[in-house]
């Protein structure tokens, strides 16, 4: 259930980004919007599946700055245009985070492997920690 909620939130965020990109600055006449159409569960699942396929085709990535992100934006723009929206994209400056060296995690005398055994959250600062370790569901 949490995974479905996360996907719904992601889709809503993508739609909001695409809509915000096409908003008027207030300098011109407001655009006439197409009449709203209800979102069906089937339609939502189809869009989530499309975004999942985009991620799968791009190494599991749709993060900003990746090819998966660009493909996701293209998909959302196409869906909105097909629904009658006039979409304009705006570039937003963003500092891109890159991992400079592979992450390491040692538990006792065992060194764990990134991706298989653990994941580093985006924009994590370097550091050293000692303390109890607990497993969580991915």
CSV table of N, CA and C in Angstrom, one decimal, residues 19-134:
chain,number,residue,atom,x,y,z
A,19,UNK,N,2.4,21.1,-15.1
A,19,UNK,CA,1.4,22.2,-15.1
A,19,UNK,C,2.1,23.6,-14.7
A,20,UNK,N,2.9,23.6,-13.7
A,20,UNK,CA,3.6,24.8,-13.3
A,20,UNK,C,4.5,25.3,-14.5
A,21,UNK,N,5.1,24.4,-15.2
A,21,UNK,CA,6.0,24.8,-16.3
A,21,UNK,C,5.2,25.5,-17.4
A,22,UNK,N,3.8,25.3,-17.5
A,22,UNK,CA,3.0,25.9,-18.5
A,22,UNK,C,2.2,27.0,-18.0
A,23,UNK,N,2.4,27.4,-16.7
A,23,UNK,CA,1.6,28.5,-16.2
A,23,UNK,C,2.0,29.9,-16.8
A,24,UNK,N,1.0,30.8,-16.8
A,24,UNK,CA,1.3,32.1,-17.3
A,24,UNK,C,2.0,32.9,-16.2
A,25,UNK,N,2.8,33.9,-16.6
A,25,UNK,CA,3.5,34.7,-15.6
A,25,UNK,C,2.6,35.8,-15.1
A,26,UNK,N,1.4,36.0,-15.7
A,26,UNK,CA,0.5,37.1,-15.3
A,26,UNK,C,0.6,38.3,-16.2
A,27,UNK,N,1.6,38.3,-17.1
A,27,UNK,CA,1.8,39.4,-18.0
A,27,UNK,C,0.9,39.4,-19.1
A,28,UNK,N,0.4,38.2,-19.4
A,28,UNK,CA,-0.5,38.1,-20.6
A,28,UNK,C,-1.9,37.6,-20.2
A,29,UNK,N,-2.8,37.5,-21.2
A,29,UNK,CA,-4.1,37.1,-20.9
A,29,UNK,C,-4.1,35.6,-20.4
A,30,UNK,N,-4.9,35.3,-19.4
A,30,UNK,CA,-4.9,33.9,-18.9
A,30,UNK,C,-5.4,33.0,-20.0
A,31,UNK,N,-4.7,31.8,-20.0
A,31,UNK,CA,-5.1,30.8,-21.1
A,31,UNK,C,-6.4,30.1,-20.7
A,32,UNK,N,-7.2,29.8,-21.7
A,32,UNK,CA,-8.4,29.0,-21.4
A,32,UNK,C,-8.0,27.5,-21.3
A,33,UNK,N,-8.3,27.0,-20.1
A,33,UNK,CA,-7.9,25.6,-19.8
A,33,UNK,C,-9.0,24.6,-20.4
A,34,UNK,N,-8.5,23.4,-20.8
A,34,UNK,CA,-9.5,22.4,-21.2
A,34,UNK,C,-10.4,22.0,-20.0
A,35,UNK,N,-11.6,21.5,-20.3
A,35,UNK,CA,-12.4,21.1,-19.2
A,35,UNK,C,-11.8,19.9,-18.5
A,36,UNK,N,-11.9,19.8,-17.2
A,36,UNK,CA,-11.3,18.7,-16.5
A,36,UNK,C,-11.9,17.4,-16.8
A,37,UNK,N,-11.1,16.3,-16.9
A,37,UNK,CA,-11.6,15.0,-17.1
A,37,UNK,C,-11.3,14.2,-15.9
A,38,UNK,N,-12.2,13.3,-15.5
A,38,UNK,CA,-11.9,12.5,-14.3
A,38,UNK,C,-10.8,11.6,-14.5
A,39,UNK,N,-10.0,11.3,-13.5
A,39,UNK,CA,-8.9,10.4,-13.5
A,39,UNK,C,-9.4,9.0,-13.0
A,40,UNK,N,-9.4,8.0,-13.9
A,40,UNK,CA,-9.8,6.7,-13.5
A,40,UNK,C,-8.7,5.9,-12.8
A,41,UNK,N,-9.0,4.9,-12.1
A,41,UNK,CA,-8.0,4.1,-11.5
A,41,UNK,C,-7.2,3.4,-12.6
A,42,UNK,N,-7.9,2.9,-13.6
A,42,UNK,CA,-7.2,2.3,-14.7
A,42,UNK,C,-6.2,3.2,-15.4
A,43,UNK,N,-6.7,4.5,-15.6
A,43,UNK,CA,-5.8,5.4,-16.3
A,43,UNK,C,-4.6,5.7,-15.4
A,44,UNK,N,-4.8,5.9,-14.1
A,44,UNK,CA,-3.7,6.1,-13.2
A,44,UNK,C,-2.7,5.0,-13.2
A,45,UNK,N,-3.2,3.8,-13.2
A,45,UNK,CA,-2.3,2.6,-13.2
A,45,UNK,C,-1.5,2.6,-14.5
A,46,UNK,N,-2.2,2.9,-15.6
A,46,UNK,CA,-1.5,2.9,-16.9
A,46,UNK,C,-0.3,3.9,-16.9
A,47,UNK,N,-0.6,5.1,-16.3
A,47,UNK,CA,0.5,6.1,-16.3
A,47,UNK,C,1.6,5.7,-15.3
A,48,UNK,N,1.3,5.1,-14.2
A,48,UNK,CA,2.3,4.6,-13.3
A,48,UNK,C,3.1,3.5,-14.0
A,49,UNK,N,2.5,2.6,-14.7
A,49,UNK,CA,3.2,1.6,-15.4
A,49,UNK,C,4.1,2.2,-16.5
A,50,UNK,N,3.7,3.2,-17.2
A,50,UNK,CA,4.5,3.9,-18.2
A,50,UNK,C,5.7,4.5,-17.5
A,51,UNK,N,5.5,5.2,-16.4
A,51,UNK,CA,6.7,5.7,-15.6
A,51,UNK,C,7.6,4.6,-15.1
A,52,UNK,N,7.1,3.5,-14.7
A,52,UNK,CA,7.9,2.4,-14.3
A,52,UNK,C,8.7,1.9,-15.5
A,53,UNK,N,8.1,1.8,-16.7
A,53,UNK,CA,8.8,1.3,-17.9
A,53,UNK,C,10.0,2.3,-18.2
A,54,UNK,N,9.7,3.6,-18.0
A,54,UNK,CA,10.7,4.6,-18.3
A,54,UNK,C,11.9,4.4,-17.4
A,55,UNK,N,11.6,4.2,-16.1
A,55,UNK,CA,12.7,3.9,-15.1
A,55,UNK,C,13.5,2.6,-15.5
A,56,UNK,N,12.8,1.6,-15.8
A,56,UNK,CA,13.4,0.3,-16.1
A,56,UNK,C,14.3,0.5,-17.4
A,57,UNK,N,13.9,1.3,-18.3
A,57,UNK,CA,14.7,1.5,-19.5
A,57,UNK,C,15.9,2.4,-19.3
A,58,UNK,N,15.9,3.0,-18.1
A,58,UNK,CA,17.0,3.9,-17.8
A,58,UNK,C,17.7,3.6,-16.5
A,59,UNK,N,18.0,2.3,-16.4
A,59,UNK,CA,18.8,1.8,-15.2
A,59,UNK,C,18.1,2.0,-13.9
A,60,UNK,N,16.8,2.1,-13.9
A,60,UNK,CA,16.0,2.3,-12.6
A,60,UNK,C,16.0,3.8,-12.2
A,61,UNK,N,16.4,4.7,-13.1
A,61,UNK,CA,16.6,6.1,-12.7
A,61,UNK,C,15.6,7.0,-13.4
A,62,UNK,N,15.0,7.9,-12.7
A,62,UNK,CA,14.2,9.0,-13.2
A,62,UNK,C,14.6,10.3,-12.4
A,63,UNK,N,15.7,10.3,-11.8
A,63,UNK,CA,16.1,11.4,-11.0
A,63,UNK,C,16.5,12.6,-11.9
A,64,UNK,N,16.4,13.8,-11.3
A,64,UNK,CA,16.8,15.0,-12.1
A,64,UNK,C,18.2,14.8,-12.6
A,65,UNK,N,18.4,15.2,-13.9
A,65,UNK,CA,19.7,15.2,-14.5
A,65,UNK,C,20.0,13.9,-15.2
A,66,UNK,N,19.1,12.9,-15.1
A,66,UNK,CA,19.3,11.6,-15.8
A,66,UNK,C,18.4,11.5,-17.1
A,67,UNK,N,18.8,10.6,-17.9
A,67,UNK,CA,18.0,10.3,-19.1
A,67,UNK,C,16.6,9.9,-18.7
A,68,UNK,N,16.4,9.2,-17.6
A,68,UNK,CA,15.1,8.8,-17.1
A,68,UNK,C,14.2,10.0,-16.8
A,69,UNK,N,14.8,11.0,-16.2
A,69,UNK,CA,14.1,12.2,-15.9
A,69,UNK,C,13.6,12.9,-17.2
A,70,UNK,N,14.5,13.0,-18.2
A,70,UNK,CA,14.1,13.6,-19.5
A,70,UNK,C,13.0,12.8,-20.1
A,71,UNK,N,13.1,11.5,-20.1
A,71,UNK,CA,12.1,10.7,-20.7
A,71,UNK,C,10.7,10.8,-19.9
A,72,UNK,N,10.8,11.0,-18.6
A,72,UNK,CA,9.6,11.2,-17.8
A,72,UNK,C,8.9,12.5,-18.1
A,73,UNK,N,9.7,13.5,-18.2
A,73,UNK,CA,9.2,14.9,-18.6
A,73,UNK,C,8.5,14.8,-20.0
A,74,UNK,N,9.2,14.1,-20.9
A,74,UNK,CA,8.6,14.0,-22.3
A,74,UNK,C,7.3,13.2,-22.2
A,75,UNK,N,7.2,12.2,-21.4
A,75,UNK,CA,6.0,11.4,-21.3
A,75,UNK,C,4.8,12.3,-20.7
A,76,UNK,N,5.1,13.0,-19.6
A,76,UNK,CA,4.1,13.9,-19.0
A,76,UNK,C,3.7,15.0,-19.9
A,77,UNK,N,4.6,15.6,-20.6
A,77,UNK,CA,4.3,16.6,-21.6
A,77,UNK,C,3.4,16.1,-22.7
A,78,UNK,N,3.7,14.9,-23.2
A,78,UNK,CA,2.8,14.3,-24.2
A,78,UNK,C,1.4,14.0,-23.7
A,79,UNK,N,1.3,13.5,-22.5
A,79,UNK,CA,0.0,13.2,-21.9
A,79,UNK,C,-0.8,14.5,-21.8
A,80,UNK,N,-0.2,15.5,-21.3
A,80,UNK,CA,-0.9,16.8,-21.1
A,80,UNK,C,-1.3,17.4,-22.4
A,81,UNK,N,-0.4,17.4,-23.4
A,81,UNK,CA,-0.8,17.9,-24.7
A,81,UNK,C,-1.9,17.1,-25.3
A,82,UNK,N,-1.9,15.8,-25.2
A,82,UNK,CA,-3.0,15.0,-25.7
A,82,UNK,C,-4.3,15.3,-25.0
A,83,UNK,N,-4.2,15.8,-23.8
A,83,UNK,CA,-5.5,16.2,-23.1
A,83,UNK,C,-5.9,17.6,-23.4
A,84,UNK,N,-5.1,18.3,-24.3
A,84,UNK,CA,-5.5,19.6,-24.7
A,84,UNK,C,-4.8,20.8,-24.0
A,85,UNK,N,-3.8,20.5,-23.2
A,85,UNK,CA,-3.0,21.5,-22.5
A,85,UNK,C,-1.9,22.1,-23.4
A,86,UNK,N,-1.7,23.3,-23.3
A,86,UNK,CA,-0.5,23.9,-24.0
A,86,UNK,C,0.6,24.0,-22.9
A,87,UNK,N,1.7,23.3,-23.2
A,87,UNK,CA,2.7,23.1,-22.2
A,87,UNK,C,4.0,23.8,-22.7
A,88,UNK,N,4.6,24.5,-21.7
A,88,UNK,CA,5.9,25.2,-22.0
A,88,UNK,C,6.8,24.7,-20.8
A,89,UNK,N,8.0,24.3,-21.2
A,89,UNK,CA,8.9,23.9,-20.1
A,89,UNK,C,9.9,25.0,-19.9
A,90,UNK,N,10.3,25.1,-18.6
A,90,UNK,CA,11.2,26.1,-18.2
A,90,UNK,C,12.4,25.4,-17.5
A,91,UNK,N,13.6,25.9,-17.7
A,91,UNK,CA,14.7,25.3,-17.1
A,91,UNK,C,14.8,25.9,-15.7
A,92,UNK,N,15.1,25.1,-14.7
A,92,UNK,CA,15.2,25.6,-13.3
A,92,UNK,C,16.6,25.2,-12.9
A,93,UNK,N,17.5,26.2,-12.5
A,93,UNK,CA,18.8,25.8,-12.0
A,93,UNK,C,18.8,24.9,-10.8
A,94,UNK,N,19.6,23.9,-10.8
A,94,UNK,CA,19.6,23.0,-9.7
A,94,UNK,C,21.1,22.4,-9.6
A,95,UNK,N,21.5,22.5,-8.3
A,95,UNK,CA,22.8,21.9,-8.1
A,95,UNK,C,22.7,20.3,-8.2
A,96,UNK,N,23.5,19.7,-8.9
A,96,UNK,CA,23.4,18.3,-9.1
A,96,UNK,C,24.4,17.6,-8.2
A,97,UNK,N,23.9,16.6,-7.5
A,97,UNK,CA,24.8,15.9,-6.5
A,97,UNK,C,25.4,14.7,-7.2
A,98,UNK,N,26.6,14.5,-7.0
A,98,UNK,CA,27.3,13.3,-7.6
A,98,UNK,C,28.2,12.7,-6.5
A,99,UNK,N,28.1,11.4,-6.5
A,99,UNK,CA,29.0,10.7,-5.5
A,99,UNK,C,30.4,10.7,-6.0
A,100,UNK,N,31.3,11.1,-5.2
A,100,UNK,CA,32.7,11.2,-5.6
A,100,UNK,C,33.5,10.0,-5.4
A,101,UNK,N,33.1,9.1,-4.5
A,101,UNK,CA,33.7,7.9,-4.2
A,101,UNK,C,32.7,6.9,-3.8
A,102,UNK,N,32.9,5.6,-4.0
A,102,UNK,CA,31.9,4.6,-3.7
A,102,UNK,C,31.7,4.6,-2.1
A,103,UNK,N,30.4,4.4,-1.8
A,103,UNK,CA,30.1,4.4,-0.3
A,103,UNK,C,30.6,3.0,0.2
A,104,UNK,N,30.9,3.0,1.5
A,104,UNK,CA,31.3,1.8,2.2
A,104,UNK,C,30.5,1.7,3.5
A,105,UNK,N,30.3,0.5,3.9
A,105,UNK,CA,29.6,0.2,5.2
A,105,UNK,C,30.2,-1.0,5.7
A,106,UNK,N,30.8,-0.9,6.9
A,106,UNK,CA,31.4,-2.0,7.6
A,106,UNK,C,30.6,-2.3,8.9
A,107,UNK,N,30.1,-3.5,9.0
A,107,UNK,CA,29.4,-3.9,10.2
A,107,UNK,C,30.3,-5.0,10.9
A,108,UNK,N,30.8,-4.7,12.1
A,108,UNK,CA,31.7,-5.6,12.7
A,108,UNK,C,33.0,-5.8,11.8
A,109,UNK,N,33.2,-7.0,11.4
A,109,UNK,CA,34.3,-7.2,10.5
A,109,UNK,C,33.9,-7.4,9.0
A,110,UNK,N,32.6,-7.3,8.8
A,110,UNK,CA,32.1,-7.5,7.4
A,110,UNK,C,31.9,-6.1,6.7
A,111,UNK,N,32.4,-6.1,5.4
A,111,UNK,CA,32.2,-4.9,4.6
A,111,UNK,C,31.0,-5.2,3.7
A,112,UNK,N,30.0,-4.4,3.7
A,112,UNK,CA,28.8,-4.6,2.9
A,112,UNK,C,29.0,-3.9,1.5
A,113,UNK,N,28.2,-4.4,0.5
A,113,UNK,CA,28.3,-3.8,-0.8
A,113,UNK,C,27.2,-2.9,-1.1
A,114,UNK,N,27.5,-1.7,-1.7
A,114,UNK,CA,26.4,-0.7,-2.1
A,114,UNK,C,25.5,-1.4,-3.1
A,115,UNK,N,24.3,-0.9,-3.1
A,115,UNK,CA,23.2,-1.3,-3.9
A,115,UNK,C,22.6,-2.7,-3.5
A,116,UNK,N,23.5,-3.7,-3.4
A,116,UNK,CA,23.0,-5.0,-3.0
A,116,UNK,C,22.6,-5.1,-1.5
A,117,UNK,N,23.5,-4.5,-0.7
A,117,UNK,CA,23.3,-4.6,0.8
A,117,UNK,C,22.8,-3.3,1.4
A,118,UNK,N,23.0,-2.2,0.8
A,118,UNK,CA,22.6,-0.9,1.3
A,118,UNK,C,22.5,0.1,0.2
A,119,UNK,N,21.8,1.2,0.5
A,119,UNK,CA,21.7,2.3,-0.4
A,119,UNK,C,22.0,3.6,0.3
A,120,UNK,N,22.6,4.5,-0.4
A,120,UNK,CA,23.0,5.8,0.2
A,120,UNK,C,21.9,6.8,-0.3
A,121,UNK,N,21.2,7.5,0.7
A,121,UNK,CA,20.2,8.5,0.3
A,121,UNK,C,20.9,9.6,-0.5
A,122,UNK,N,20.1,10.1,-1.4
A,122,UNK,CA,20.6,11.3,-2.2
A,122,UNK,C,21.0,12.4,-1.3
A,123,UNK,N,22.0,13.2,-1.8
A,123,UNK,CA,22.5,14.4,-1.1
A,123,UNK,C,23.0,14.0,0.3
A,124,UNK,N,23.5,12.8,0.6
A,124,UNK,CA,24.0,12.5,1.9
A,124,UNK,C,25.4,13.1,2.0
A,125,UNK,N,25.7,13.6,3.2
A,125,UNK,CA,27.0,14.1,3.5
A,125,UNK,C,27.9,13.0,3.9
A,126,UNK,N,29.2,13.2,3.7
A,126,UNK,CA,30.1,12.1,4.2
A,126,UNK,C,30.2,12.1,5.7
A,127,UNK,N,30.6,11.0,6.3
A,127,UNK,CA,30.7,10.9,7.7
A,127,UNK,C,31.0,9.6,8.2
A,128,UNK,N,31.2,9.5,9.5
A,128,UNK,CA,31.5,8.2,10.1
A,128,UNK,C,30.5,8.1,11.3
A,129,UNK,N,29.9,6.9,11.5
A,129,UNK,CA,28.9,6.6,12.5
A,129,UNK,C,29.2,5.3,13.2
A,130,UNK,N,29.1,5.3,14.5
A,130,UNK,CA,29.2,4.0,15.2
A,130,UNK,C,27.9,3.9,16.0
A,131,UNK,N,27.3,2.7,16.0
A,131,UNK,CA,26.1,2.5,16.7
A,131,UNK,C,25.3,1.3,16.2
A,132,UNK,N,24.1,1.0,16.8
A,132,UNK,CA,23.4,-0.1,16.4
A,132,UNK,C,22.8,0.0,15.0
A,133,UNK,N,22.6,-1.0,14.3
A,133,UNK,CA,22.1,-1.0,12.9
A,133,UNK,C,20.8,-1.8,12.9
A,134,UNK,N,19.8,-1.3,12.2
A,134,UNK,CA,18.5,-2.0,12.1
A,134,UNK,C,18.1,-2.0,10.6
